[in-house]
Short mmCIF file of C-alpha atoms in Angstrom, two decimals:
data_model
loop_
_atom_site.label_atom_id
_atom_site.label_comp_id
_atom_site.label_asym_id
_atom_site.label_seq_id
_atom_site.Cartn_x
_atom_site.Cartn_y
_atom_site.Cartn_z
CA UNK A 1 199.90 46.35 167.66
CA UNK A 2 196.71 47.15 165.91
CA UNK A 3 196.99 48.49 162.11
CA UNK A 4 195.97 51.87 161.82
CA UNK A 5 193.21 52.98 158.76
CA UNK A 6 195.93 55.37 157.85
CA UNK A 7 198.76 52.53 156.95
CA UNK A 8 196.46 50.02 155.75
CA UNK A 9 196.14 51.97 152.77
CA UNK A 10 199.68 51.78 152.13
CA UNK A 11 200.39 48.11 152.39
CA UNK A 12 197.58 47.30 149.02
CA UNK A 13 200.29 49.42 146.88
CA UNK A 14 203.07 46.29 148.23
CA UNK A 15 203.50 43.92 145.66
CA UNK A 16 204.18 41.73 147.92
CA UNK A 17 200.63 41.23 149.62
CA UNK A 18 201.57 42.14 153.32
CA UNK A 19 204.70 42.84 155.59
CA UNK A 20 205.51 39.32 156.53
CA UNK A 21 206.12 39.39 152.67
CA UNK A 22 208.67 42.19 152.63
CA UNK A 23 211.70 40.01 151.85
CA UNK A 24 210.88 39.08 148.17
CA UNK A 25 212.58 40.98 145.54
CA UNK A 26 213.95 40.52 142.19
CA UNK A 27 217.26 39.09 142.27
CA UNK A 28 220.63 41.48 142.92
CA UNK A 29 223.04 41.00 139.90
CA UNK A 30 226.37 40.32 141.20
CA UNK A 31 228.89 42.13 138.89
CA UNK A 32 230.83 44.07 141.60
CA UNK A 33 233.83 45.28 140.10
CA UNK A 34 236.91 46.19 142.14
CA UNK A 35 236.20 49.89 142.43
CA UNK A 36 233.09 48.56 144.15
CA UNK A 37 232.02 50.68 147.12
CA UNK A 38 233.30 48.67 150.54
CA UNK A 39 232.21 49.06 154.43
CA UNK A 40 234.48 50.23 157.18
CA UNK A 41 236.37 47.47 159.25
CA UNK A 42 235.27 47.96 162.81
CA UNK A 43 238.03 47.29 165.06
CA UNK A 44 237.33 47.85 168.45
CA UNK A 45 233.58 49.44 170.19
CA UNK A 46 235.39 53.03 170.05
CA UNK A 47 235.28 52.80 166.05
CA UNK A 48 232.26 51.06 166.10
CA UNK A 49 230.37 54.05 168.65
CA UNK A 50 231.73 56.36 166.65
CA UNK A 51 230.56 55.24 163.25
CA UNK A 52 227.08 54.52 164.61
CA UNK A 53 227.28 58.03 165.63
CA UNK A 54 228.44 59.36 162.53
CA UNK A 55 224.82 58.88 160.30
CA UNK A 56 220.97 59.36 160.42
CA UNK A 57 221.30 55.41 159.41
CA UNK A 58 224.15 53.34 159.95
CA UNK A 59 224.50 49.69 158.91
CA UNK A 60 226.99 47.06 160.60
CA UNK A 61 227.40 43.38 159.38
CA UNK A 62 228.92 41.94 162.63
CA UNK A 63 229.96 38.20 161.71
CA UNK A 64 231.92 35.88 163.58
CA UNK A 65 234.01 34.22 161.06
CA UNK A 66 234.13 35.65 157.32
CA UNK A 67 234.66 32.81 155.11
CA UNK A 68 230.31 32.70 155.02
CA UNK A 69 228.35 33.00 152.13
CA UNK A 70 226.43 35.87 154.29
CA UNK A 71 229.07 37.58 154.15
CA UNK A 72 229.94 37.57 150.31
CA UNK A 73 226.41 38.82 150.54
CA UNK A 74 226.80 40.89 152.18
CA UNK A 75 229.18 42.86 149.98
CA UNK A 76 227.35 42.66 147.54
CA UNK A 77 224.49 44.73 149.34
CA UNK A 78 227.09 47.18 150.38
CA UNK A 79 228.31 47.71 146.59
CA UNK A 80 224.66 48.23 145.51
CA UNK A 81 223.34 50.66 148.24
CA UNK A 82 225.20 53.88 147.92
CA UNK A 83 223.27 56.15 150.58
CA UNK A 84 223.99 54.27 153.44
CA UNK A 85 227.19 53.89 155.10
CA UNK A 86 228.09 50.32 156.17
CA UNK A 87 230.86 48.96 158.36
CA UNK A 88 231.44 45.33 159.49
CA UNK A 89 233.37 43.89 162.68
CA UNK A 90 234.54 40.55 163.66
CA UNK A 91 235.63 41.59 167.14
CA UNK A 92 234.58 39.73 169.78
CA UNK A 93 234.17 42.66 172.06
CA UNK A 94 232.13 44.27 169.83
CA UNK A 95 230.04 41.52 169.06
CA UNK A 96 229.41 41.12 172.97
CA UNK A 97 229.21 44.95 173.43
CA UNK A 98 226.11 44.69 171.16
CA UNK A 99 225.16 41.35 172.62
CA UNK A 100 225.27 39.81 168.92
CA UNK A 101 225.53 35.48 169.35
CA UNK A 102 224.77 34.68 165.35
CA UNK A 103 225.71 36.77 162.53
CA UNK A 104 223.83 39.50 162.56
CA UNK A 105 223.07 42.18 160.14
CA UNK A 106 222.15 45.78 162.38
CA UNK A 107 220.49 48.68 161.24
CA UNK A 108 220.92 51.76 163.67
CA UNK A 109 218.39 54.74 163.23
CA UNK A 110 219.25 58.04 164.94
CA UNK A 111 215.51 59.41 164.25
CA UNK A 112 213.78 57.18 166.86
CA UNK A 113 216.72 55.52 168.34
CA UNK A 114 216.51 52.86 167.39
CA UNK A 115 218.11 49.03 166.08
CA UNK A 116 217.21 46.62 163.81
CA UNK A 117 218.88 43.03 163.69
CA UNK A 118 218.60 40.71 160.50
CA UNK A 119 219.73 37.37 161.90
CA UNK A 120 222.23 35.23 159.59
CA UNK A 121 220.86 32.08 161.43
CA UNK A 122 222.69 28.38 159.62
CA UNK A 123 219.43 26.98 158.09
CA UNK A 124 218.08 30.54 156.91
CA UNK A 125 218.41 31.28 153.57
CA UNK A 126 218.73 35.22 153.33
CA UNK A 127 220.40 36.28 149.99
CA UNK A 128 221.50 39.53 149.07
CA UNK A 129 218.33 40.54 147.59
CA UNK A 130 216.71 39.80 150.74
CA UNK A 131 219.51 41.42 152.61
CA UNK A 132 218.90 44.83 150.78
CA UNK A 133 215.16 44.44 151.19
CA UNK A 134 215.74 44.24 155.39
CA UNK A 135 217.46 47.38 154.89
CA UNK A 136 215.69 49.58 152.35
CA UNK A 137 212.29 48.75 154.67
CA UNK A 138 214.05 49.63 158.14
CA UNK A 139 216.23 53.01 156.60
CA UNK A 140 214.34 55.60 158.50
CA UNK A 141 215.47 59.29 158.28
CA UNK A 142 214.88 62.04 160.30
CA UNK A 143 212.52 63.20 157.01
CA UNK A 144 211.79 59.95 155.52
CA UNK A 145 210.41 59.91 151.98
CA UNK A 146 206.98 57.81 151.45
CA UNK A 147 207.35 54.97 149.40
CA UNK A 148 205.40 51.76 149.69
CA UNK A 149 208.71 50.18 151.20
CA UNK A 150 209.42 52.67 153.48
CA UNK A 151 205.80 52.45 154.70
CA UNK A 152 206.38 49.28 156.10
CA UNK A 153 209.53 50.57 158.35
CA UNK A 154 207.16 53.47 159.66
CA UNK A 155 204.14 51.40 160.52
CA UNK A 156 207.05 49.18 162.66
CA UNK A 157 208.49 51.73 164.77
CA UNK A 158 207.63 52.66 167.96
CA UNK A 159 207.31 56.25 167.83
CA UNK A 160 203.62 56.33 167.03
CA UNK A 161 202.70 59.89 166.44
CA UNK A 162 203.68 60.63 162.49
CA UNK A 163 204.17 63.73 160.70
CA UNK A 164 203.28 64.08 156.92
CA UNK A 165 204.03 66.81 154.21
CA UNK A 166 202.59 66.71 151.00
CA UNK A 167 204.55 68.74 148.81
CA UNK A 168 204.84 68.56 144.93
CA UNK A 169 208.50 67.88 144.59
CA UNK A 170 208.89 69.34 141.29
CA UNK A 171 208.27 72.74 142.72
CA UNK A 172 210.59 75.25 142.50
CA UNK A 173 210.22 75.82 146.54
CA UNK A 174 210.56 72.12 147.53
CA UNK A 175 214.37 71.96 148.07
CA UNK A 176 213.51 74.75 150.87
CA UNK A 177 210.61 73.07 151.82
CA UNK A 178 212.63 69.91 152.89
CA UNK A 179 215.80 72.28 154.44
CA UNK A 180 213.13 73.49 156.65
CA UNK A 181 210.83 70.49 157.67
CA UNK A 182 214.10 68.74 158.11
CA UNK A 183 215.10 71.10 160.64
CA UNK A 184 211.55 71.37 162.70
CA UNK A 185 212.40 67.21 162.78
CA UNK A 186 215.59 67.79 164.33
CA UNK A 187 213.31 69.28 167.17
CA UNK A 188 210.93 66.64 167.61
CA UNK A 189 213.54 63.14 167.53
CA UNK A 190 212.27 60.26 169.61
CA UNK A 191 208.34 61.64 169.14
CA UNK A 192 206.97 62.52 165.88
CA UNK A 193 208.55 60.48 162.28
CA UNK A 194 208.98 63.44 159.34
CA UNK A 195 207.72 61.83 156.50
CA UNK A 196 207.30 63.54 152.81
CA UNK A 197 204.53 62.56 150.53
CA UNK A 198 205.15 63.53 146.87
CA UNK A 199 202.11 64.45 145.79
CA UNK A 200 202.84 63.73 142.32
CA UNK A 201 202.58 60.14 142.98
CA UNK A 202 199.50 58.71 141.89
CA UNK A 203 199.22 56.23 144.21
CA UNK A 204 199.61 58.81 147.21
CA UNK A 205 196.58 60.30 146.03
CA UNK A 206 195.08 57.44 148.30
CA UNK A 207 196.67 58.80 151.42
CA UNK A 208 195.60 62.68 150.47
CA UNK A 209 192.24 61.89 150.44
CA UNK A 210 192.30 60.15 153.97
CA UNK A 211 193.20 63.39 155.31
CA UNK A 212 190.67 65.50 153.26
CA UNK A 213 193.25 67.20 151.21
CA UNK A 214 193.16 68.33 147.63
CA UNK A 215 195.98 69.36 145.65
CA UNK A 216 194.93 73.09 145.71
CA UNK A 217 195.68 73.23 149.34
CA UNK A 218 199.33 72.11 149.48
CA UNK A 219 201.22 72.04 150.42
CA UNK A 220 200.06 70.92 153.90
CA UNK A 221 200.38 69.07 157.44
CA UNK A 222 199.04 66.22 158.38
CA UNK A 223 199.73 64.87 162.17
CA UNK A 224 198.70 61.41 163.08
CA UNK A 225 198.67 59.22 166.28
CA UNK A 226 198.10 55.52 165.14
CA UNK A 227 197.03 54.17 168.28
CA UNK A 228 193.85 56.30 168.38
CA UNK A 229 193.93 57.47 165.07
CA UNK A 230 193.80 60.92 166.61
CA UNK A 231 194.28 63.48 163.51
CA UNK A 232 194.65 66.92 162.53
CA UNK A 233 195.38 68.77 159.22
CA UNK A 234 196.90 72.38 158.23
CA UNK A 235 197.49 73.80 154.73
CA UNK A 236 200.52 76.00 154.71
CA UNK A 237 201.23 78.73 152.56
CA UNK A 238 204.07 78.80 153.42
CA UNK A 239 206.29 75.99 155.04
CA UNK A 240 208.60 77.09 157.92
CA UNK A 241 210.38 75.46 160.95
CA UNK A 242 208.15 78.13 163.23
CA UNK A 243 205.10 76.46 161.91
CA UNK A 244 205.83 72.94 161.74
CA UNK A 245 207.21 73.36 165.02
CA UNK A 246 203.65 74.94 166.54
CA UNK A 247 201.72 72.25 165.02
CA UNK A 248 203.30 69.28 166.42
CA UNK A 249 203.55 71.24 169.56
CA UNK A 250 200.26 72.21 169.69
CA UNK A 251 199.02 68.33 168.79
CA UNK A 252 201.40 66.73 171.39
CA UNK A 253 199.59 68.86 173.88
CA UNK A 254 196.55 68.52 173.66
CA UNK A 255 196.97 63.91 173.28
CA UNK A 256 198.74 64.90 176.54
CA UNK A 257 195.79 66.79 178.19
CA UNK A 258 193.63 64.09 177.37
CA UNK A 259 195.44 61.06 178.64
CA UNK A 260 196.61 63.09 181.92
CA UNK A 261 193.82 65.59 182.52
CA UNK A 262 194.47 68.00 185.16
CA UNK A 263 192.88 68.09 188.61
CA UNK A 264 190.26 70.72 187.43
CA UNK A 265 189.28 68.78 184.52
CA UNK A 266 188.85 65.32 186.87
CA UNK A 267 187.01 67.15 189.36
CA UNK A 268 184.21 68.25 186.21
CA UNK A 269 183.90 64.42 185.46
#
């Protein structure tokens, strides 16, 4: 896959250089405490469908035996990330159902349908800060919050048409905003990613500018195909599902017209 211009300005903010980097991050302290938060046994691929089904983002730690150190890490990641619901199985059905061989950490995404496996290989050294790393990077929502983490999960996935709103999130609107653009998602799952830009960040100030925008014209659109870098912009006055919806409509239509033309359009070239 080729890097777009748009996400290459992202990955300079990583600390970590680049995404084959992505694992390294300071250490996670291990002082769970028994009112720690736990994941859901599994039992059986009914409980397992169902809990997948459940969540924008659902994580499963399917292992075959639990007396790993992967799997004390495991808990550990579980106890530290709160906004994600976790479950773990040791079924064998399950673990065939979801053709898992190693232990396996999964991510499932509802926005583009998608899974993510972190293998527990013997001979790989994943700890639980590494663990939590996999997971904050791959944790995409159907309105997905830029962040130079979560910009690593976006340029991976294969929906390749993105959505961006750049909204000042200390605006008394923004709550509404986000009910809103959240819902216009809801419409569009499987072929545009929602993503927010805060533009209070400094360092989004980068990806403002790559679209043209200044902060007197937000908050504002901006639709992106990364394969062609095919663009367009719109400041709103106003943000409402109507007009988020239009937008994306209008854009999917017209990358549409040009990679299927119709007869009329052949015949003139």
């Amino acid at each position: 896959m080729a890097i777009s211009a748009l996400w290459c300005l992202f990955f300079p903010l990583l600390t970590w250089g680049c995404p084959s980097g992505c694992v390294e991050e300071s250490p996670v302290h291990h002082d769970v405490t028994g009112d720690a938060k736990k994941p859901v046994f599994l039992r059986d691929i009914a409980a397992t469908t169902a809990f997948i089904s459940a969540a924008e983002v659902a994580v499963i730690g399917f292992f075959q035996e639990l007396e790993r150190p992967e799997v004390s890490n495991f808990h550990i990641v579980v106890g530290k990330i709160q906004e994600v619901p976790f479950g773990l199985s040791t079924n064998p059905e399950v673990l065939s159902h979801y053709n898992i061989t190693s232990n396996t950490i999964s991510i499932f995404r509802m926005v583009d349908d998608k899974r993510q496996d972190l293998e527990l290989t013997n001979g790989k050294k994943i700890d639980a800060a590494k663990m939590s790393r996999f997971i904050q990077i791959n944790e995409l929502r159907m309105v997905t919050e830029y962040n130079p983490v979560t910009a690593i999960g976006l340029f991976n996935s294969t929906v390749q048409t993105h959505l961006l709103l750049f909204t000042d999130k200390t605006s008394q609107e923004h709550t509404e905003r986000v009910r809103r653009y959240r819902e216009a998602a809801e419409l569009f799952r499987g072929k545009i990613l929602f993503v927010l830009v805060d533009s209070n960040v400094k360092g989004n100030e980068r990806v403002m500018s790559f679209f043209n925008l200044k902060k007197s014209q937000l908050p504002a659109l901006a639709i992106f195909h990364t394969p062609d870098e095919q663009q367009d912009v719109l400041p709103l006055g106003e943000v409402t599902v109507e007009r988020v919806q239009d937008f994306c409509s209008s854009f999917l239509e017209r990358k549409q017209r040009k990679e299927d033309p119709s007869p009329e359009e052949k015949t003139e070239l």
